[in-house]
């Protein structure tokens, strides 16, 4: 790599074809990601009368499905399917044409063309690189908020003090036995938080504000039960997963919707666990209101905003009315999911995620056939590359390899036919192999 390139961002070191391919992959993943969201939304509506724990399980499954799809799309195991209509296929076509044009730049024939003949392609490649840079910039910004939250919790934990009071130790032990929480955890007190908060995955930390020293016994037990319910349900772990999901899909509204719904349902589920442990609904409702007022105070900005991406708090103003309404609703289902429900959720997640993970979208046959009538050679070359991969349209590609008026399209058609199913294996990247193409026609 030259010294000039060494100082550029990684995105701009990529070749134009690689940049176009990367943007096309992000676009494909964003379309595919809509499927798990729709499935989860339908399931949540269907289960709207079920417990909050069950609905939280639905949104957890959606989070895992999106992450599986994103990571699996990075593997070279996708199969193509022609399911994208013309309206959604336009970006794929434009990016595919750019890949073909950029791949041709490695040949002496195209390098000999005057710069004016390549100006549109170069401008398009710069735009695509800008889109790719914007995507990774968004990913970085969201992950930086996650990093900031982690650093803040580290600082708070380091400055906090262990609660060694015998009464609080007894309350914690009783709450752990009641909820069946056996993993090691720390109970701290810090003047940097205004409401009880929980963070940490391997060794959870429960941090209480100094005001708990004046809390009534019923309130103290309820807040410990609520935070331990988060620990038992691994809510902090899934909170981190949803934050990573939002970073990877920051441009997709569905990702943020899933994250918000999961957080809300987890709070409702923890409220259910507290009430099932014998805490009176009136006492618990009063505790939530007091905690929400404390979180809304002037001092709440530090812990409520900086740690929101990595910690769960007892209460906040957002969603409080829904939680209070759920607490007083005696007919609401509050049961925890059974093992059968967990098994169904796992099967449903894999059933949706695995086929979507192995899918790479492509324009339909009708869209590609229409492109064969385009006057631009780039459009016909892109179409012939796709038609050659389909058994029901490979004859069109064979005809184009002989009859198309552009020698460039004929060359790409011959190349595509050698990569068609049943032909000998060639490199999958369009620009891994140099193709001697005649001058533009």
PDB file of C-alpha atoms in Angstrom, residues 12 31 41 51 63 81-82 91 118 146 170 230 263 281 327 340 354 357 365 372 434:
ATOM      1  CA  UNK A  12     -11.669   4.606   0.597  1.00  0.00           C
ATOM      2  CA  UNK A  31     -34.329  -5.880   3.178  1.00  0.00           C
ATOM      3  CA  UNK A  41     -44.559  -8.024  15.242  1.00  0.00           C
ATOM      4  CA  UNK A  51     -47.557 -12.339  29.820  1.00  0.00           C
ATOM      5  CA  UNK A  63     -32.852  -9.616  18.103  1.00  0.00           C
ATOM      6  CA  UNK A  81     -33.281 -15.917  -5.126  1.00  0.00           C
ATOM      7  CA  UNK A  82     -35.167 -13.751  -7.565  1.00  0.00           C
ATOM      8  CA  UNK A  91     -30.433  -0.004  -6.051  1.00  0.00           C
ATOM      9  CA  UNK A 118     -15.332   7.321 -17.460  1.00  0.00           C
ATOM     10  CA  UNK A 146     -22.193   1.767  24.255  1.00  0.00           C
ATOM     11  CA  UNK A 170     -30.345 -10.412  54.997  1.00  0.00           C
ATOM     12  CA  UNK A 230     -33.316  -8.505  35.785  1.00  0.00           C
ATOM     13  CA  UNK A 263     -36.762  -2.986  27.160  1.00  0.00           C
ATOM     14  CA  UNK A 281     -49.408  -3.649  44.249  1.00  0.00           C
ATOM     15  CA  UNK A 327     -49.720  -3.470  38.152  1.00  0.00           C
ATOM     16  CA  UNK A 340     -41.984 -25.461  25.985  1.00  0.00           C
ATOM     17  CA  UNK A 354     -31.252 -19.688   8.958  1.00  0.00           C
ATOM     18  CA  UNK A 357     -29.065 -16.012   6.447  1.00  0.00           C
ATOM     19  CA  UNK A 365     -36.326 -12.827 -14.047  1.00  0.00           C
ATOM     20  CA  UNK A 372     -31.818  -6.745 -21.765  1.00  0.00           C
ATOM     21  CA  UNK A 434      -9.102  -9.860 -15.798  1.00  0.00           C
TER      22      UNK A 434
END
